[in-house]
Amino acid sequence: MKMKAVYSWLRSAALILICNVCFNAGYQLTELQVCALCSGTVRNGSAVGPFCSRSAGRIDGRCCFRNVNTSDPEYVIGLDLSNCSLTHVENLQEASTVLMLDLSHNPTVNISDTVFQGFSELNCIILPEDVDCPGGNISWEKVKVRDGNRLCEGQKSMCNQTGQLSMDCPENSLCAPYGPGFFECSCADSYRGYKCLREGEFPALQVFGPLAASTVVMCLLLWATQRRKAKSL
Ligand SMILES: *[C@@H]1O[C@H](CO)[C@@H](O)[C@H](O)[C@H]1NC(C)=O
Ligand SMILES: *[C@@H]1O[C@H](CO)[C@@H](O)[C@H](O)[C@H]1NC(C)=O
Ligand SMILES: *[C@@H]1O[C@H](CO)[C@@H](O)[C@H](O)[C@H]1NC(C)=O
Ligand SMILES: *[C@@H]1O[C@H](CO)[C@@H](O)[C@H](O)[C@H]1NC(C)=O
Ligand SMILES: *[C@@H]1O[C@H](CO)[C@@H](O)[C@H](O)[C@H]1NC(C)=O
Ligand SMILES: *[C@@H]1O[C@H](CO)[C@@H](O)[C@H](O)[C@H]1NC(C)=O
């Protein structure tokens, strides 16, 4: 086989590979690891079951999904990890959009608070009785203990509270909930930088312009050298 043909074949193969990667990336949401943390689907006995059927969520494994707009990717709204023999809960970030989460009937002793960082929509969590609500009782409207489960309902915003938990965001920035016990500060419109002290548009062209230019130059150089190599062979 001629070298030229080999290069052409390699290029096609690389292109197909890249396209496949891009294509699959768009559909990854439907195959979350967190939904397969244990076998079966959302259990009828869990509060997540009725919640999912009420919200007409598509069920896949231990998750149910919502899709408001068919052009947008779907996202997790319910996660039932009850009776899963979980001894520790480490990474649930894939399900950070979840509204209702069931972790009851697990031999879990304690859960680190940071697990739920970014879970700003989480509005109901069911835990084994001996596990405290994430962020403490102060992060929830209602805390109940019933049938060996602890129920934490209604996530409270940390942004508008007086007392020790009230932490002000810097001037020119807005406070937003960021999961039980967490908040985040984001610069208000047209402010940027450390502590949002600078005003003005983010200089996208100045920052990314040189990067784009150098990428183009690199690509051209590579292309030219490869071409010369191919010709000389
Ligand atoms: C769970 O509930 C659904 C709908 O109510 C029902 O069709 C299904 O048989 C139930 N499954 C079990 C295991 O009870
Ligand atoms: C769905 O998305 C499209 C395009 O992003 C938008 O034009 C449309 O208003 C959206 N529909 C709803 C119901 O949000
Ligand atoms: C948990 O699952 C086991 C079987 O896997 C079952 O025997 C048991 O009844 C379940 N417990 C609850 C509380 O549903
Ligand atoms: C859980 O509790 C045990 C002892 O009670 C402690 O050693 C461990 O550090 C705790 N883990 C977390 C994540 O808090
Ligand atoms: C949180 O509230 C529950 C129920 O009211 C109570 O049993 C528990 O001791 C409280 N926990 C803390 C740390 O105050
Ligand atoms: C809390 O929010 C309300 C409006 O939702 C506002 O009137 C009040 O001043 C805020 N309190 C604090 C301490 O920021």
Tab-separated table of C-alpha atoms and ligand atoms in Angstrom:
chain	number	residue	atom	x	y	z
A	1	MET	CA	0.000	0.000	0.000
A	2	LYS	CA	1.258	3.499	-0.799
A	3	MET	CA	2.197	5.805	2.082
A	4	LYS	CA	-0.213	8.453	0.851
A	5	ALA	CA	-3.085	6.006	1.046
A	6	VAL	CA	-2.070	5.061	4.567
A	7	TYR	CA	-2.038	8.711	5.660
A	8	SER	CA	-5.401	9.311	4.074
A	9	TRP	CA	-6.783	6.238	5.801
A	10	LEU	CA	-5.322	7.344	9.149
A	11	ARG	CA	-6.909	10.792	8.762
A	12	SER	CA	-10.305	9.273	8.034
A	13	ALA	CA	-9.966	6.938	10.997
A	14	ALA	CA	-9.041	9.847	13.288
A	15	LEU	CA	-11.992	11.864	12.003
A	16	ILE	CA	-14.412	8.996	12.581
A	17	LEU	CA	-13.010	8.527	16.090
A	18	ILE	CA	-13.389	12.222	16.923
A	19	CYS	CA	-16.946	12.287	15.590
A	20	ASN	CA	-17.838	9.217	17.620
A	21	VAL	CA	-16.447	10.753	20.793
A	22	CYS	CA	-18.404	13.970	20.213
A	23	PHE	CA	-21.575	12.066	19.361
A	24	ASN	CA	-21.375	9.856	22.436
A	25	ALA	CA	-20.579	12.779	24.749
A	26	GLY	CA	-23.991	14.235	23.893
A	27	TYR	CA	-25.745	11.102	25.051
A	28	GLN	CA	-23.794	10.311	28.179
A	29	LEU	CA	-26.441	11.668	30.517
A	30	THR	CA	-28.587	8.587	30.033
A	31	GLU	CA	-25.840	6.306	31.320
A	32	LEU	CA	-24.941	7.767	34.701
A	33	GLN	CA	-22.923	5.544	36.999
A	34	VAL	CA	-24.836	6.826	39.982
A	35	CYS	CA	-28.061	5.242	38.635
A	36	ALA	CA	-26.363	1.847	38.656
A	37	LEU	CA	-24.819	2.070	42.139
A	38	CYS	CA	-27.004	-0.877	43.015
A	39	SER	CA	-29.270	-3.232	41.091
A	40	GLY	CA	-32.922	-2.760	40.262
A	41	THR	CA	-34.930	0.335	39.487
A	42	VAL	CA	-36.554	3.004	41.647
A	43	ARG	CA	-38.323	1.045	44.384
A	44	ASN	CA	-42.062	1.367	44.929
A	45	GLY	CA	-41.439	1.427	48.661
A	46	SER	CA	-39.308	4.569	48.368
A	47	ALA	CA	-40.841	8.046	48.376
A	48	VAL	CA	-38.879	8.604	45.169
A	49	GLY	CA	-41.168	6.108	43.342
A	50	PRO	CA	-44.435	8.098	43.714
A	51	PHE	CA	-42.500	11.347	43.176
A	52	CYS	CA	-41.154	10.063	39.847
A	53	SER	CA	-44.548	8.895	38.606
A	54	ARG	CA	-46.101	12.223	39.684
A	55	SER	CA	-43.434	14.134	37.743
A	56	ALA	CA	-43.732	11.789	34.739
A	57	GLY	CA	-40.001	11.214	34.881
A	58	ARG	CA	-38.346	8.601	32.706
A	59	ILE	CA	-36.926	5.904	34.983
A	60	ASP	CA	-33.527	4.370	34.347
A	61	GLY	CA	-32.008	2.203	37.057
A	62	ARG	CA	-32.208	3.996	40.393
A	63	CYS	CA	-32.749	7.417	38.743
A	64	CYS	CA	-35.611	9.252	37.196
A	65	PHE	CA	-35.064	12.036	34.686
A	66	ARG	CA	-36.904	15.113	33.569
A	67	ASN	CA	-36.716	16.753	30.201
A	68	VAL	CA	-38.527	20.074	30.026
A	69	ASN	CA	-37.418	20.885	26.519
A	70	THR	CA	-36.655	18.077	24.078
A	71	SER	CA	-33.810	20.138	22.639
A	72	ASP	CA	-32.102	20.275	26.039
A	73	PRO	CA	-30.396	17.333	27.750
A	74	GLU	CA	-32.471	15.564	30.389
A	75	TYR	CA	-31.406	15.748	34.016
A	76	VAL	CA	-31.827	13.662	37.172
A	77	ILE	CA	-34.700	14.713	39.451
A	78	GLY	CA	-35.097	11.617	41.627
A	79	LEU	CA	-32.489	9.200	42.970
A	80	ASP	CA	-33.416	6.156	45.039
A	81	LEU	CA	-30.353	4.579	46.661
A	82	SER	CA	-32.321	2.982	49.487
A	83	ASN	CA	-31.498	-0.580	50.556
A	84	CYS	CA	-28.280	-0.484	48.510
A	85	SER	CA	-25.852	-1.771	51.170
A	86	LEU	CA	-23.956	1.527	50.941
A	87	THR	CA	-21.462	1.880	53.770
A	88	HIS	CA	-20.185	5.246	52.561
A	89	VAL	CA	-21.374	7.886	50.153
A	90	GLU	CA	-18.615	9.637	48.293
A	91	ASN	CA	-19.414	11.048	44.889
A	92	LEU	CA	-22.931	11.834	43.735
A	93	GLN	CA	-21.965	14.842	41.598
A	94	GLU	CA	-23.579	13.295	38.514
A	95	ALA	CA	-26.912	13.765	40.251
A	96	SER	CA	-26.385	17.347	41.461
A	97	THR	CA	-29.723	18.397	39.886
A	98	VAL	CA	-31.689	15.954	42.029
A	99	LEU	CA	-34.803	17.139	43.897
A	100	MET	CA	-35.475	14.034	45.949
A	101	LEU	CA	-32.880	11.585	47.257
A	102	ASP	CA	-33.443	8.400	49.264
A	103	LEU	CA	-30.474	6.932	51.153
A	104	SER	CA	-32.503	5.062	53.770
A	105	HIS	CA	-31.986	1.405	54.756
A	106	ASN	CA	-28.238	1.585	54.241
A	107	PRO	CA	-25.517	0.759	56.792
A	108	THR	CA	-24.139	4.287	56.276
A	109	VAL	CA	-22.672	5.831	59.424
A	110	ASN	CA	-21.868	9.356	58.392
A	111	ILE	CA	-21.825	11.386	55.204
A	112	SER	CA	-19.450	14.253	54.585
A	113	ASP	CA	-21.256	17.540	53.972
A	114	THR	CA	-19.248	18.319	50.861
A	115	VAL	CA	-20.916	15.412	49.037
A	116	PHE	CA	-23.909	17.703	48.529
A	117	GLN	CA	-22.012	20.813	47.519
A	118	GLY	CA	-23.763	22.251	44.465
A	119	PHE	CA	-27.029	20.360	45.102
A	120	SER	CA	-29.045	23.570	45.130
A	121	GLU	CA	-32.310	21.921	43.984
A	122	LEU	CA	-32.261	19.168	46.616
A	123	ASN	CA	-35.491	19.599	48.525
A	124	CYS	CA	-35.990	16.287	50.268
A	125	ILE	CA	-33.500	13.734	51.529
A	126	ILE	CA	-34.281	10.532	53.401
A	127	LEU	CA	-31.444	9.159	55.528
A	128	PRO	CA	-30.867	6.388	58.040
A	129	GLU	CA	-31.953	7.651	61.478
A	130	ASP	CA	-28.429	7.985	62.863
A	131	VAL	CA	-27.157	10.200	60.046
A	132	ASP	CA	-27.592	13.951	60.474
A	133	CYS	CA	-29.118	16.115	57.771
A	134	PRO	CA	-26.401	17.560	55.496
A	135	GLY	CA	-25.489	21.072	56.568
A	136	GLY	CA	-27.138	20.414	59.957
A	137	ASN	CA	-30.729	21.020	61.069
A	138	ILE	CA	-30.298	24.719	60.392
A	139	SER	CA	-30.089	24.067	56.625
A	140	TRP	CA	-33.602	22.560	56.479
A	141	GLU	CA	-37.157	23.779	57.042
A	142	LYS	CA	-38.291	20.519	58.629
A	143	VAL	CA	-36.400	17.611	60.175
A	144	LYS	CA	-38.392	14.522	61.162
A	145	VAL	CA	-37.492	11.075	62.458
A	146	ARG	CA	-39.949	8.344	61.469
A	147	ASP	CA	-39.777	4.550	61.076
A	148	GLY	CA	-36.012	4.492	61.488
A	149	ASN	CA	-35.519	7.178	58.846
A	150	ARG	CA	-34.490	10.804	59.102
A	151	LEU	CA	-36.338	13.145	56.788
A	152	CYS	CA	-34.813	16.491	55.843
A	153	GLU	CA	-37.297	18.641	53.974
A	154	GLY	CA	-37.111	22.078	52.349
A	155	GLN	CA	-33.566	23.272	51.823
A	156	LYS	CA	-32.985	26.662	53.425
A	157	SER	CA	-30.974	29.290	51.651
A	158	MET	CA	-27.830	30.388	53.448
A	159	CYS	CA	-27.970	33.723	51.694
A	160	ASN	CA	-30.599	35.469	53.702
A	161	GLN	CA	-29.984	34.501	57.296
A	162	THR	CA	-28.955	36.499	60.257
A	163	GLY	CA	-26.620	34.960	62.811
A	164	GLN	CA	-23.340	33.161	62.445
A	165	LEU	CA	-24.216	31.471	59.170
A	166	SER	CA	-24.997	34.705	57.435
A	167	MET	CA	-21.930	35.430	55.406
A	168	ASP	CA	-21.907	38.404	53.188
A	169	CYS	CA	-20.718	38.259	49.644
A	170	PRO	CA	-18.327	41.005	48.559
A	171	GLU	CA	-19.738	44.201	47.185
A	172	ASN	CA	-21.031	44.032	43.603
A	173	SER	CA	-21.690	40.314	43.914
A	174	LEU	CA	-24.789	38.212	44.403
A	175	CYS	CA	-25.273	35.365	46.853
A	176	ALA	CA	-26.891	32.171	45.545
A	177	PRO	CA	-27.701	28.818	47.244
A	178	TYR	CA	-25.184	26.094	46.478
A	179	GLY	CA	-26.455	23.034	48.310
A	180	PRO	CA	-27.360	22.461	51.993
A	181	GLY	CA	-25.187	24.731	54.129
A	182	PHE	CA	-23.447	26.233	51.092
A	183	PHE	CA	-23.713	29.431	49.142
A	184	GLU	CA	-21.796	30.941	46.277
A	185	CYS	CA	-21.052	34.514	45.376
A	186	SER	CA	-21.077	35.524	41.765
A	187	CYS	CA	-20.173	38.936	40.422
A	188	ALA	CA	-23.107	41.090	39.455
A	189	ASP	CA	-23.535	42.126	35.833
A	190	SER	CA	-20.492	43.819	34.322
A	191	TYR	CA	-18.298	43.308	37.421
A	192	ARG	CA	-15.450	40.828	37.436
A	193	GLY	CA	-12.144	39.868	39.012
A	194	TYR	CA	-11.150	39.109	42.574
A	195	LYS	CA	-13.916	40.383	44.888
A	196	CYS	CA	-15.705	41.780	41.839
A	197	LEU	CA	-13.816	45.072	42.033
A	198	ARG	CA	-13.290	45.637	38.335
A	199	GLU	CA	-15.991	46.820	36.051
A	200	GLY	CA	-16.281	46.054	32.348
A	201	GLU	CA	-16.699	43.250	29.867
A	202	PHE	CA	-14.507	40.182	30.110
A	203	PRO	CA	-11.833	40.748	27.429
A	204	ALA	CA	-12.483	37.451	25.596
A	205	LEU	CA	-10.596	38.483	22.454
A	206	GLN	CA	-7.476	39.591	24.313
A	207	VAL	CA	-7.432	36.410	26.400
A	208	PHE	CA	-8.443	33.775	23.872
A	209	GLY	CA	-7.337	35.535	20.682
A	210	PRO	CA	-3.613	34.680	20.957
A	211	LEU	CA	-4.485	31.082	21.886
A	212	ALA	CA	-6.643	30.672	18.782
A	213	ALA	CA	-3.982	32.300	16.588
A	214	SER	CA	-1.193	30.100	17.925
A	215	THR	CA	-3.373	27.002	17.462
A	216	VAL	CA	-3.945	27.898	13.830
A	217	VAL	CA	-0.211	28.467	13.290
A	218	MET	CA	0.639	25.145	14.960
A	219	CYS	CA	-1.899	23.307	12.815
A	220	LEU	CA	-0.564	24.894	9.636
A	221	LEU	CA	3.018	23.996	10.600
A	222	LEU	CA	2.079	20.410	11.387
A	223	TRP	CA	0.125	20.115	8.167
A	224	ALA	CA	3.033	21.507	6.130
A	225	THR	CA	5.639	19.216	7.693
A	226	GLN	CA	3.417	16.156	7.382
A	227	ARG	CA	2.798	17.008	3.743
A	228	ARG	CA	6.507	17.313	3.043
A	229	LYS	CA	7.162	13.991	4.776
A	230	ALA	CA	4.406	12.310	2.788
A	231	LYS	CA	5.822	13.669	-0.479
A	232	SER	CA	9.397	12.608	0.278
A	233	LEU	CA	8.304	9.042	1.011
B	1	LIG	C1	-44.658	-0.809	41.478
B	1	LIG	O1	-45.726	0.051	41.097
B	1	LIG	C2	-46.089	-0.081	39.738
B	1	LIG	C3	-47.159	0.961	39.432
B	1	LIG	O2	-47.957	1.218	40.527
B	1	LIG	C4	-46.585	-1.501	39.497
B	1	LIG	O3	-46.938	-1.651	38.146
B	1	LIG	C5	-45.479	-2.478	39.866
B	1	LIG	O4	-45.962	-3.807	39.737
B	1	LIG	C6	-45.009	-2.262	41.266
B	1	LIG	N1	-43.851	-3.101	41.525
B	1	LIG	C7	-43.704	-3.793	42.633
B	1	LIG	C8	-42.459	-4.614	42.728
B	1	LIG	O5	-44.490	-3.750	43.545
B	2	LIG	C1	-37.156	24.994	23.955
B	2	LIG	O1	-35.900	25.402	23.415
B	2	LIG	C2	-36.008	26.237	22.278
B	2	LIG	C3	-34.615	26.485	21.733
B	2	LIG	O2	-33.647	26.460	22.726
B	2	LIG	C4	-36.731	27.537	22.674
B	2	LIG	O3	-36.884	28.357	21.542
B	2	LIG	C5	-38.106	27.190	23.235
B	2	LIG	O4	-38.733	28.360	23.696
B	2	LIG	C6	-37.970	26.202	24.393
B	2	LIG	N1	-39.284	25.799	24.854
B	2	LIG	C7	-39.630	25.763	26.131
B	2	LIG	C8	-41.016	25.296	26.431
B	2	LIG	O5	-38.854	26.079	27.016
B	3	LIG	C1	-33.858	-4.813	51.191
B	3	LIG	O1	-33.577	-5.794	50.193
B	3	LIG	C2	-33.654	-7.119	50.646
B	3	LIG	C3	-33.293	-8.031	49.495
B	3	LIG	O2	-32.301	-7.501	48.697
B	3	LIG	C4	-35.036	-7.406	51.144
B	3	LIG	O3	-35.087	-8.730	51.660
B	3	LIG	C5	-35.419	-6.423	52.232
B	3	LIG	O4	-36.756	-6.625	52.619
B	3	LIG	C6	-35.255	-5.016	51.721
B	3	LIG	N1	-35.508	-4.069	52.810
B	3	LIG	C7	-36.384	-3.097	52.712
B	3	LIG	C8	-36.537	-2.222	53.912
B	3	LIG	O5	-37.037	-2.901	51.708
B	4	LIG	C1	-17.282	8.794	60.142
B	4	LIG	O1	-17.187	8.472	61.501
B	4	LIG	C2	-16.006	7.810	61.860
B	4	LIG	C3	-16.083	7.463	63.320
B	4	LIG	O2	-17.328	7.659	63.855
B	4	LIG	C4	-14.823	8.731	61.580
B	4	LIG	O3	-13.612	8.058	61.890
B	4	LIG	C5	-14.830	9.100	60.124
B	4	LIG	O4	-13.804	10.031	59.881
B	4	LIG	C6	-16.141	9.703	59.751
B	4	LIG	N1	-16.163	9.948	58.329
B	4	LIG	C7	-16.602	11.071	57.816
B	4	LIG	C8	-16.554	11.151	56.334
B	4	LIG	O5	-17.038	11.988	58.499
B	5	LIG	C1	-31.974	17.867	64.495
B	5	LIG	O1	-33.370	17.725	64.665
B	5	LIG	C2	-33.761	16.414	65.029
B	5	LIG	C3	-35.276	16.355	65.010
B	5	LIG	O2	-35.868	17.513	65.477
B	5	LIG	C4	-33.173	16.071	66.397
B	5	LIG	O3	-33.546	14.763	66.773
B	5	LIG	C5	-31.669	16.158	66.308
B	5	LIG	O4	-31.075	15.947	67.571
B	5	LIG	C6	-31.234	17.523	65.785
B	5	LIG	N1	-29.823	17.485	65.564
B	5	LIG	C7	-28.998	18.425	65.981
B	5	LIG	C8	-27.553	18.251	65.666
B	5	LIG	O5	-29.407	19.387	66.597
B	6	LIG	C1	-34.013	38.790	53.204
B	6	LIG	O1	-34.786	38.863	52.004
B	6	LIG	C2	-35.868	39.744	52.053
B	6	LIG	C3	-36.605	39.658	50.739
B	6	LIG	O2	-36.729	38.328	50.341
B	6	LIG	C4	-35.375	41.167	52.337
B	6	LIG	O3	-36.474	42.023	52.455
B	6	LIG	C5	-34.561	41.177	53.609
B	6	LIG	O4	-34.005	42.444	53.795
B	6	LIG	C6	-33.441	40.147	53.552
B	6	LIG	N1	-32.749	40.079	54.817
B	6	LIG	C7	-31.432	40.077	54.931
B	6	LIG	C8	-30.864	39.972	56.285
B	6	LIG	O5	-30.693	40.112	53.952
